[in-house]
Structure formats: structure tokens, C-alpha cells
Amino acid sequence: MIEGPYFALTLVTALGCGLMAGVFFAFSTSVMRTLGALPWKEGLTAMQKLNVLIINPVFIGVFMGTAVLSVVVAVMTFMIWPDEGAWELLIGCGLYLVGTFGVTMAANVPRNDALDKLDPESQESAEQWKTYVTEWTAWNHVRGGAALAACAAMVLALAA
């Protein structure tokens, strides 16, 4: 059974995973659909601005903080190895670290960096914007699903 500070740490980590899943869900179901429906110059410009504004203490704190806490929970799980819930915790930590944090760094951030270099006044950017919306959103689904699955795995561990 998971108890005491280990329980609290795991709960906060699960909540961070759930919160990030919600952020990514909102992007996939609302933000990207809206930006993709705008005339391409407006959508591209808005996403360029959004990519600057999302780098703020609240978002980065939850996104990076959950990654750090996932590492701490994984290490503690290996050290303590509770009677029940250990595998669920390790799976949850792995899902967040690889499926959410890793996918963000390997798939979404490079696309954001490439988008930042596009000129909204250049017609050549129109097709790149269309590709960006499709690919970025697909990878966003992956990282959102991984964050939600990580949250679920950690909740199962706490309930064990």
C-alpha cells in the first residue's frame, strides 16, 4: 500500500498528468480546430503568438514539474517497491516521460520551431501551415492520450 509522503507525491504527480491531459485535450478539440478553420495567415500568426505565450511559469511549471515528479516517483518506487501498485506507477511514470514529455520534445517542439520561421505573408507558407496543423495535432493526440493513461495508471496504483 502506498502511504504518507509517497502517497502525496504520487497524487500530485497523477494530478499533473491529468491537468496536462486536459490542456492537450483542449488544444486538440478546440484550439487547433479553430486555428485550422481560420484563413491560413490568421491561423499561422495566431499559433506563432500562442507558441510564445504558452512558455510561461504556470504551463512550464506543471509540464516540467510533472516530468520531474514522474522521475522521483519512479525512483522511489524502485527503492520502496510497494506490495501493490508498483507496476502501475512505473507504467504511469513511463507513459508521461516518454509519451507526453518525450513526444513534446521530439515532435511538437520541432514543429513549433519550424512554424516560427514561416512568413505569414509568403504564399509558400500556406501549404506548410496546413501540414503543420495536421501533424502537430496528431502528435498532440498522442501526448494527450499518454498523459491521460499515465494519470489513470497512477490513480489505479493509489487505489490498490
Phi, psi and omega in degrees: 000141180269126186222170171058218182299328178297320177296311182299316179298316179294319179298314179297321179295316178299318179296321176298317177299316180295320179296316179294323176301320178295319177299312182292325176299314180299319178296313183293321186268342185230299188299306184291326176296319180293311181297322179291335180276344178287160169306141192305322180297319180291316179297314180299313181297318180295319180291323176300317180291318179300320180296335176280314186287335180290339178279082181224164185301325182291306181298309182297322179300314180288313183298307181285321179301319178294325176295314179298314179297325177298320177296315181298315179297318179297315179297314180298323180296317176297324182284317185270320185043079182297158180301322180227147176093354183297313182295320179298319179296314181295321177296315179299315179297317179296319178299316180291313185294318182270308188283335180253297182296311182298315179296321178302311183290324185271333186241310186281314182298314178300325177292321177297318179298318178293321179298321181300333182273351181284146178262116180296348179266352181266127180299332179299335181286341183300311181291322178296323177297315180300315178296317179304310183302314182295309183290315182298317181294320178300314179292330176294322175301317181298309183291327176292317177297321179294319178295319179294316178296322177297316178300313181299316180298319180291322176296318177300320179296318181292330181277348184292000000 
